[in-house]
Amino acid sequence: MQENISDFVALVASSMGRQLGGTFLSPGSSLSIAALLLSLLVFVLVAVPRGHRRRVPLKVMARIVVPRRQFGTASGRADAGYFLGGVLLAGLAVGWAIVSADRVRAALLALAGGPGTAWLPWWAAATIATVVMFVAYEFAYWLDHWLKHRIAFFWHFHKVHHQAESLSLLTNGRVHPVDTIVFLNIVAVTLGTTQAGLMLALGAPATPIALHGSNALLMIASIAIAHLQHSHLWIGFGPRWGRWLLGPAHHQIHHSRAPEHYNRNLGNVLAVFDRLAGTFTAPHATHRPIRFGVDDGERAPHGPRALLIQPFIAAGAQFVAPLLRRTGRRRRSAGAANG
């Protein structure tokens, strides 16, 4: 019995070790150390004046990734705990997804009688597929985010992410498991449907150009922009590009406690869908102080109950409360009829 337990513990430890290694060392991971270094290089090129680029100290770069207050506050420690748990259990979250993009694509192609006949050179079809699939992912991200800010049931799980009172790279991982599962399914349906449409229109294979196994545009966007979205860097890409690209400044507005900032800038790196839906807010040219978090009376927003259990209770109440009201109305109606 003890040997079985020891073998199980060793297996789990080995699996988690591979997961950590793959996350931080694999060239194909957008969270790898190499990708992070490239993100910081982009920051220097975009945000630091040319004459001062050689003077950016390493401690400033380190604070961008992990601010000094990260482990000194309950919010920062909660970010770190969720980030570590998300990295170690990422495989389980993927396994919980109800559908996958491959299954959606296969089902739709089977209904349509198979993919169309290829009529473009492979490089042209691959280029089109790369751009279209990237835009499809951006739409899925925006749609998922819009639903979670509009539908109370989803918001209770998504709120965990918004309860962060400071932003850092670790805030990327402060996501409730249910929030992750909903996201994975929306992305799977969107990408599977889009790729089936591409294969019908362009013929097989119509697959995107890959960079370490991921859509090349998505990987570039993750490294150049998305890595630093959860930071205190006020980068808005100026009045021209800032209308089309969402930088860290846009995302700070999204996390703001100010009522005028609620439900704004819901996209990942493209502002297109926010502009079409009227949910876009451009950041000011200069930084304005912003308070992060959620003002809803939660006494311990960074404790285990608020982070894991309370979302289930609040979401369940969304179903129970209407049922109780209907039952009460029926009883009152029956009482009035009997009386």
One Martini backbone bead per residue (centre of mass of N, CA, C, O) as a GRO file, in nm:
protein
  339
    1MET     BB    1   0.060   0.062  -0.023
    2GLN     BB    2   0.302   0.253   0.014
    3GLU     BB    3   0.416   0.205  -0.269
    4ASN     BB    4   0.174   0.316  -0.425
    5ILE     BB    5   0.185   0.599  -0.306
    6SER     BB    6   0.476   0.662  -0.391
    7ASP     BB    7   0.429   0.625  -0.695
    8PHE     BB    8   0.213   0.844  -0.721
    9VAL     BB    9   0.379   1.082  -0.619
   10ALA     BB   10   0.604   1.054  -0.830
   11LEU     BB   11   0.422   1.093  -1.077
   12VAL     BB   12   0.317   1.373  -1.006
   13ALA     BB   13   0.591   1.513  -0.979
   14SER     BB   14   0.687   1.452  -1.266
   15SER     BB   15   0.455   1.594  -1.414
   16MET     BB   16   0.502   1.876  -1.287
   17GLY     BB   17   0.791   1.908  -1.384
   18ARG     BB   18   0.725   1.900  -1.686
   19GLN     BB   19   0.531   2.140  -1.681
   20LEU     BB   20   0.732   2.350  -1.582
   21GLY     BB   21   0.944   2.308  -1.803
   22GLY     BB   22   0.753   2.365  -2.045
   23THR     BB   23   0.673   2.655  -1.959
   24PHE     BB   24   0.984   2.786  -1.905
   25LEU     BB   25   1.162   2.627  -2.156
   26SER     BB   26   0.992   2.605  -2.392
   27PRO     BB   27   0.982   2.748  -2.705
   28GLY     BB   28   0.651   2.704  -2.735
   29SER     BB   29   0.619   2.891  -2.490
   30SER     BB   30   0.480   3.199  -2.390
   31LEU     BB   31   0.620   3.147  -2.079
   32SER     BB   32   0.895   3.159  -2.140
   33ILE     BB   33   1.195   3.295  -2.084
   34ALA     BB   34   1.247   3.384  -2.374
   35ALA     BB   35   0.976   3.531  -2.414
   36LEU     BB   36   1.015   3.733  -2.183
   37LEU     BB   37   1.272   3.868  -2.294
   38LEU     BB   38   1.129   3.970  -2.550
   39SER     BB   39   0.923   4.146  -2.406
   40LEU     BB   40   1.133   4.336  -2.274
   41LEU     BB   41   1.251   4.432  -2.541
   42VAL     BB   42   0.995   4.563  -2.646
   43PHE     BB   43   0.967   4.764  -2.418
   44VAL     BB   44   1.228   4.920  -2.474
   45LEU     BB   45   1.156   5.000  -2.773
   46VAL     BB   46   0.872   5.142  -2.704
   47ALA     BB   47   0.912   5.300  -2.400
   48VAL     BB   48   1.214   5.379  -2.448
   49PRO     BB   49   1.421   5.602  -2.506
   50ARG     BB   50   1.687   5.581  -2.703
   51GLY     BB   51   1.907   5.723  -2.501
   52HIS     BB   52   1.805   5.508  -2.245
   53ARG     BB   53   1.834   5.194  -2.303
   54ARG     BB   54   2.117   5.133  -2.152
   55ARG     BB   55   1.992   5.235  -1.851
   56VAL     BB   56   1.826   4.990  -1.788
   57PRO     BB   57   1.777   4.829  -1.516
   58LEU     BB   58   1.729   4.514  -1.394
   59LYS     BB   59   1.530   4.590  -1.160
   60VAL     BB   60   1.315   4.703  -1.349
   61MET     BB   61   1.260   4.443  -1.505
   62ALA     BB   62   1.182   4.275  -1.255
   63ARG     BB   63   0.934   4.460  -1.169
   64ILE     BB   64   0.761   4.399  -1.414
   65VAL     BB   65   0.716   4.102  -1.348
   66VAL     BB   66   0.786   4.145  -1.018
   67PRO     BB   67   0.682   4.320  -0.790
   68ARG     BB   68   0.766   4.412  -0.475
   69ARG     BB   69   0.452   4.354  -0.365
   70GLN     BB   70   0.372   4.063  -0.440
   71PHE     BB   71   0.451   3.910  -0.142
   72GLY     BB   72   0.321   4.155   0.058
   73THR     BB   73   0.035   4.059  -0.041
   74ALA     BB   74  -0.260   3.897  -0.072
   75SER     BB   75  -0.294   3.942  -0.376
   76GLY     BB   76  -0.013   3.846  -0.471
   77ARG     BB   77  -0.028   3.559  -0.345
   78ALA     BB   78  -0.278   3.471  -0.505
   79ASP     BB   79  -0.152   3.493  -0.781
   80ALA     BB   80   0.075   3.285  -0.734
   81GLY     BB   81  -0.106   3.043  -0.663
   82TYR     BB   82  -0.270   3.036  -0.927
   83PHE     BB   83  -0.036   3.016  -1.123
   84LEU     BB   84   0.079   2.750  -1.021
   85GLY     BB   85  -0.182   2.584  -1.044
   86GLY     BB   86  -0.222   2.633  -1.349
   87VAL     BB   87   0.038   2.502  -1.447
   88LEU     BB   88  -0.003   2.216  -1.309
   89LEU     BB   89  -0.333   2.199  -1.418
   90ALA     BB   90  -0.367   2.245  -1.729
   91GLY     BB   91  -0.431   1.959  -1.834
   92LEU     BB   92  -0.702   1.929  -1.686
   93ALA     BB   93  -0.852   2.164  -1.817
   94VAL     BB   94  -0.841   2.053  -2.102
   95GLY     BB   95  -0.991   1.784  -2.028
   96TRP     BB   96  -1.267   1.943  -1.944
   97ALA     BB   97  -1.334   1.998  -2.211
   98ILE     BB   98  -1.600   1.930  -2.412
   99VAL     BB   99  -1.444   2.046  -2.654
  100SER     BB  100  -1.278   2.053  -2.974
  101ALA     BB  101  -1.155   2.178  -3.257
  102ASP     BB  102  -1.122   1.906  -3.407
  103ARG     BB  103  -1.414   1.804  -3.364
  104VAL     BB  104  -1.564   2.036  -3.492
  105ARG     BB  105  -1.432   2.020  -3.769
  106ALA     BB  106  -1.503   1.722  -3.833
  107ALA     BB  107  -1.811   1.749  -3.811
  108LEU     BB  108  -1.850   1.969  -4.031
  109LEU     BB  109  -1.711   1.816  -4.264
  110ALA     BB  110  -1.901   1.572  -4.261
  111LEU     BB  111  -2.161   1.736  -4.330
  112ALA     BB  112  -2.012   1.856  -4.605
  113GLY     BB  113  -1.826   1.611  -4.737
  114GLY     BB  114  -1.573   1.765  -4.697
  115PRO     BB  115  -1.326   1.912  -4.829
  116GLY     BB  116  -1.205   2.102  -5.048
  117THR     BB  117  -1.035   2.215  -5.324
  118ALA     BB  118  -0.733   2.299  -5.397
  119TRP     BB  119  -0.639   2.647  -5.546
  120LEU     BB  120  -0.387   2.721  -5.382
  121PRO     BB  121  -0.109   2.789  -5.275
  122TRP     BB  122   0.018   2.696  -4.980
  123TRP     BB  123   0.118   2.983  -4.888
  124ALA     BB  124  -0.152   3.129  -4.927
  125ALA     BB  125  -0.329   2.952  -4.748
  126ALA     BB  126  -0.154   2.985  -4.489
  127THR     BB  127  -0.176   3.292  -4.464
  128ILE     BB  128  -0.481   3.311  -4.441
  129ALA     BB  129  -0.509   3.118  -4.199
  130THR     BB  130  -0.340   3.280  -3.999
  131VAL     BB  131  -0.516   3.535  -3.993
  132VAL     BB  132  -0.800   3.414  -3.943
  133MET     BB  133  -0.729   3.253  -3.680
  134PHE     BB  134  -0.641   3.496  -3.519
  135VAL     BB  135  -0.910   3.651  -3.533
  136ALA     BB  136  -1.078   3.422  -3.410
  137TYR     BB  137  -0.941   3.428  -3.137
  138GLU     BB  138  -1.005   3.721  -3.070
  139PHE     BB  139  -1.310   3.679  -3.073
  140ALA     BB  140  -1.326   3.461  -2.855
  141TYR     BB  141  -1.207   3.634  -2.633
  142TRP     BB  142  -1.417   3.860  -2.643
  143LEU     BB  143  -1.672   3.690  -2.603
  144ASP     BB  144  -1.599   3.565  -2.335
  145HIS     BB  145  -1.566   3.839  -2.189
  146TRP     BB  146  -1.846   3.956  -2.242
  147LEU     BB  147  -2.010   3.734  -2.101
  148LYS     BB  148  -1.866   3.770  -1.814
  149HIS     BB  149  -1.977   4.082  -1.795
  150ARG     BB  150  -2.305   4.014  -1.851
  151ILE     BB  151  -2.315   3.738  -1.693
  152ALA     BB  152  -2.350   3.653  -1.373
  153PHE     BB  153  -2.262   3.358  -1.362
  154PHE     BB  154  -1.976   3.416  -1.489
  155TRP     BB  155  -1.875   3.651  -1.310
  156HIS     BB  156  -1.820   3.497  -1.043
  157PHE     BB  157  -1.559   3.365  -1.174
  158HIS     BB  158  -1.416   3.617  -1.307
  159LYS     BB  159  -1.375   3.798  -1.052
  160VAL     BB  160  -1.114   3.675  -0.946
  161HIS     BB  161  -0.935   3.835  -1.144
  162HIS     BB  162  -1.043   4.132  -1.050
  163GLN     BB  163  -0.935   4.118  -0.742
  164ALA     BB  164  -0.686   4.233  -0.822
  165GLU     BB  165  -0.465   4.504  -0.686
  166SER     BB  166  -0.242   4.403  -0.882
  167LEU     BB  167  -0.005   4.390  -1.156
  168SER     BB  168   0.120   4.092  -1.324
  169LEU     BB  169   0.227   3.811  -1.461
  170LEU     BB  170   0.065   3.638  -1.243
  171THR     BB  171  -0.227   3.742  -1.315
  172ASN     BB  172  -0.276   3.555  -1.557
  173GLY     BB  173  -0.336   3.300  -1.340
  174ARG     BB  174  -0.595   3.445  -1.212
  175VAL     BB  175  -0.805   3.171  -1.257
  176HIS     BB  176  -1.078   3.009  -1.261
  177PRO     BB  177  -1.151   2.697  -1.365
  178VAL     BB  178  -1.427   2.768  -1.494
  179ASP     BB  179  -1.323   2.998  -1.665
  180THR     BB  180  -1.132   2.822  -1.834
  181ILE     BB  181  -1.339   2.620  -1.951
  182VAL     BB  182  -1.512   2.822  -2.102
  183PHE     BB  183  -1.289   2.932  -2.281
  184LEU     BB  184  -1.205   2.667  -2.423
  185ASN     BB  185  -1.484   2.616  -2.560
  186ILE     BB  186  -1.509   2.878  -2.722
  187VAL     BB  187  -1.248   2.843  -2.880
  188ALA     BB  188  -1.308   2.568  -3.007
  189VAL     BB  189  -1.561   2.645  -3.167
  190THR     BB  190  -1.439   2.881  -3.326
  191LEU     BB  191  -1.190   2.737  -3.455
  192GLY     BB  192  -1.334   2.493  -3.577
  193THR     BB  193  -1.528   2.653  -3.760
  194THR     BB  194  -1.314   2.818  -3.913
  195GLN     BB  195  -1.147   2.579  -4.030
  196ALA     BB  196  -1.375   2.450  -4.185
  197GLY     BB  197  -1.425   2.695  -4.368
  198LEU     BB  198  -1.142   2.699  -4.493
  199MET     BB  199  -1.150   2.404  -4.612
  200LEU     BB  200  -1.393   2.463  -4.797
  201ALA     BB  201  -1.268   2.715  -4.952
  202LEU     BB  202  -0.942   2.610  -4.988
  203GLY     BB  203  -0.877   2.351  -4.877
  204ALA     BB  204  -0.664   2.121  -4.816
  205PRO     BB  205  -0.535   2.221  -4.521
  206ALA     BB  206  -0.541   2.519  -4.423
  207THR     BB  207  -0.289   2.595  -4.237
  208PRO     BB  208  -0.114   2.751  -4.022
  209ILE     BB  209   0.154   2.913  -3.939
  210ALA     BB  210   0.415   2.791  -3.742
  211LEU     BB  211   0.538   2.854  -3.396
  212HIS     BB  212   0.605   2.613  -3.206
  213GLY     BB  213   0.290   2.501  -3.268
  214SER     BB  214   0.186   2.794  -3.326
  215ASN     BB  215   0.046   3.056  -3.417
  216ALA     BB  216   0.241   3.302  -3.524
  217LEU     BB  217   0.073   3.554  -3.449
  218LEU     BB  218   0.002   3.467  -3.160
  219MET     BB  219   0.290   3.445  -3.055
  220ILE     BB  220   0.378   3.736  -3.115
  221ALA     BB  221   0.154   3.875  -2.950
  222SER     BB  222   0.227   3.750  -2.677
  223ILE     BB  223   0.517   3.866  -2.662
  224ALA     BB  224   0.467   4.179  -2.741
  225ILE     BB  225   0.188   4.213  -2.546
  226ALA     BB  226   0.038   4.005  -2.347
  227HIS     BB  227   0.256   3.971  -2.125
  228LEU     BB  228   0.215   4.301  -2.035
  229GLN     BB  229  -0.082   4.356  -1.957
  230HIS     BB  230  -0.004   4.268  -1.652
  231SER     BB  231   0.078   4.583  -1.581
  232HIS     BB  232   0.220   4.923  -1.503
  233LEU     BB  233   0.244   4.990  -1.793
  234TRP     BB  234   0.211   5.287  -2.001
  235ILE     BB  235   0.091   5.133  -2.289
  236GLY     BB  236  -0.092   5.267  -2.595
  237PHE     BB  237   0.036   5.330  -2.895
  238GLY     BB  238  -0.109   5.574  -2.936
  239PRO     BB  239  -0.346   5.738  -3.141
  240ARG     BB  240  -0.327   5.522  -3.370
  241TRP     BB  241  -0.251   5.224  -3.268
  242GLY     BB  242  -0.446   5.249  -3.009
  243ARG     BB  243  -0.711   5.180  -3.197
  244TRP     BB  244  -0.603   4.858  -3.259
  245LEU     BB  245  -0.430   4.826  -2.999
  246LEU     BB  246  -0.381   4.646  -2.691
  247GLY     BB  247  -0.245   4.756  -2.408
  248PRO     BB  248  -0.167   4.796  -2.083
  249ALA     BB  249  -0.343   5.053  -2.053
  250HIS     BB  250  -0.609   4.926  -2.142
  251HIS     BB  251  -0.606   4.700  -1.916
  252GLN     BB  252  -0.616   4.888  -1.674
  253ILE     BB  253  -0.897   4.990  -1.736
  254HIS     BB  254  -1.035   4.713  -1.713
  255HIS     BB  255  -0.936   4.692  -1.390
  256SER     BB  256  -1.094   4.915  -1.293
  257ARG     BB  257  -1.305   5.064  -1.040
  258ALA     BB  258  -1.423   5.257  -1.223
  259PRO     BB  259  -1.732   5.287  -1.361
  260GLU     BB  260  -1.633   5.399  -1.651
  261HIS     BB  261  -1.458   5.108  -1.687
  262TYR     BB  262  -1.667   4.916  -1.720
  263ASN     BB  263  -1.656   4.690  -1.973
  264ARG     BB  264  -1.367   4.748  -2.096
  265ASN     BB  265  -1.149   4.623  -2.293
  266LEU     BB  266  -1.196   4.287  -2.389
  267GLY     BB  267  -0.958   4.227  -2.540
  268ASN     BB  268  -0.644   4.126  -2.619
  269VAL     BB  269  -0.491   4.295  -2.891
  270LEU     BB  270  -0.754   4.373  -3.034
  271ALA     BB  271  -0.988   4.653  -3.099
  272VAL     BB  272  -1.213   4.582  -3.302
  273PHE     BB  273  -1.451   4.460  -3.122
  274ASP     BB  274  -1.476   4.699  -2.932
  275ARG     BB  275  -1.551   4.906  -3.150
  276LEU     BB  276  -1.803   4.759  -3.261
  277ALA     BB  277  -1.941   4.737  -2.952
  278GLY     BB  278  -1.860   4.991  -2.762
  279THR     BB  279  -1.590   4.892  -2.553
  280PHE     BB  280  -1.399   5.136  -2.607
  281THR     BB  281  -1.096   5.272  -2.441
  282ALA     BB  282  -0.881   5.525  -2.440
  283PRO     BB  283  -0.590   5.622  -2.336
  284HIS     BB  284  -0.401   5.833  -2.203
  285ALA     BB  285  -0.099   5.970  -2.266
  286THR     BB  286  -0.096   5.986  -1.961
  287HIS     BB  287  -0.076   5.885  -1.654
  288ARG     BB  288  -0.335   5.751  -1.446
  289PRO     BB  289  -0.460   5.680  -1.163
  290ILE     BB  290  -0.530   5.333  -1.060
  291ARG     BB  291  -0.774   5.125  -0.925
  292PHE     BB  292  -0.786   4.796  -0.820
  293GLY     BB  293  -1.057   4.579  -0.836
  294VAL     BB  294  -1.345   4.498  -0.613
  295ASP     BB  295  -1.652   4.666  -0.517
  296ASP     BB  296  -1.855   4.426  -0.305
  297GLY     BB  297  -1.785   4.357   0.016
  298GLU     BB  298  -1.554   4.176   0.032
  299ARG     BB  299  -1.355   4.081   0.299
  300ALA     BB  300  -1.184   3.821   0.150
  301PRO     BB  301  -1.068   3.824  -0.175
  302HIS     BB  302  -0.787   3.627  -0.105
  303GLY     BB  303  -0.925   3.385  -0.011
  304PRO     BB  304  -1.028   3.065  -0.054
  305ARG     BB  305  -1.331   3.120  -0.062
  306ALA     BB  306  -1.332   3.352  -0.279
  307LEU     BB  307  -1.155   3.190  -0.498
  308LEU     BB  308  -1.339   2.900  -0.498
  309ILE     BB  309  -1.636   2.890  -0.353
  310GLN     BB  310  -1.816   3.147  -0.390
  311PRO     BB  311  -1.881   3.122  -0.696
  312PHE     BB  312  -2.071   2.876  -0.661
  313ILE     BB  313  -2.276   3.009  -0.473
  314ALA     BB  314  -2.353   3.254  -0.651
  315ALA     BB  315  -2.428   3.095  -0.908
  316GLY     BB  316  -2.647   2.915  -0.777
  317ALA     BB  317  -2.834   3.157  -0.698
  318GLN     BB  318  -2.925   3.219  -0.991
  319PHE     BB  319  -3.120   2.962  -0.981
  320VAL     BB  320  -3.267   2.953  -0.702
  321ALA     BB  321  -3.415   3.225  -0.677
  322PRO     BB  322  -3.626   3.191  -0.910
  323LEU     BB  323  -3.753   2.931  -0.796
  324LEU     BB  324  -3.853   3.054  -0.528
  325ARG     BB  325  -4.032   3.270  -0.654
  326ARG     BB  326  -4.218   3.079  -0.811
  327THR     BB  327  -4.309   2.911  -0.569
  328GLY     BB  328  -4.434   3.146  -0.411
  329ARG     BB  329  -4.643   3.228  -0.623
  330ARG     BB  330  -4.794   2.958  -0.630
  331ARG     BB  331  -4.875   2.951  -0.332
  332ARG     BB  332  -5.035   3.217  -0.335
  333SER     BB  333  -5.233   3.134  -0.556
  334ALA     BB  334  -5.342   2.881  -0.413
  335GLY     BB  335  -5.440   3.029  -0.157
  336ALA     BB  336  -5.638   3.220  -0.300
  337ALA     BB  337  -5.814   2.997  -0.428
  338ASN     BB  338  -5.891   2.854  -0.157
  339GLY     BB  339  -6.006   3.125  -0.026
   0.00000   0.00000   0.00000
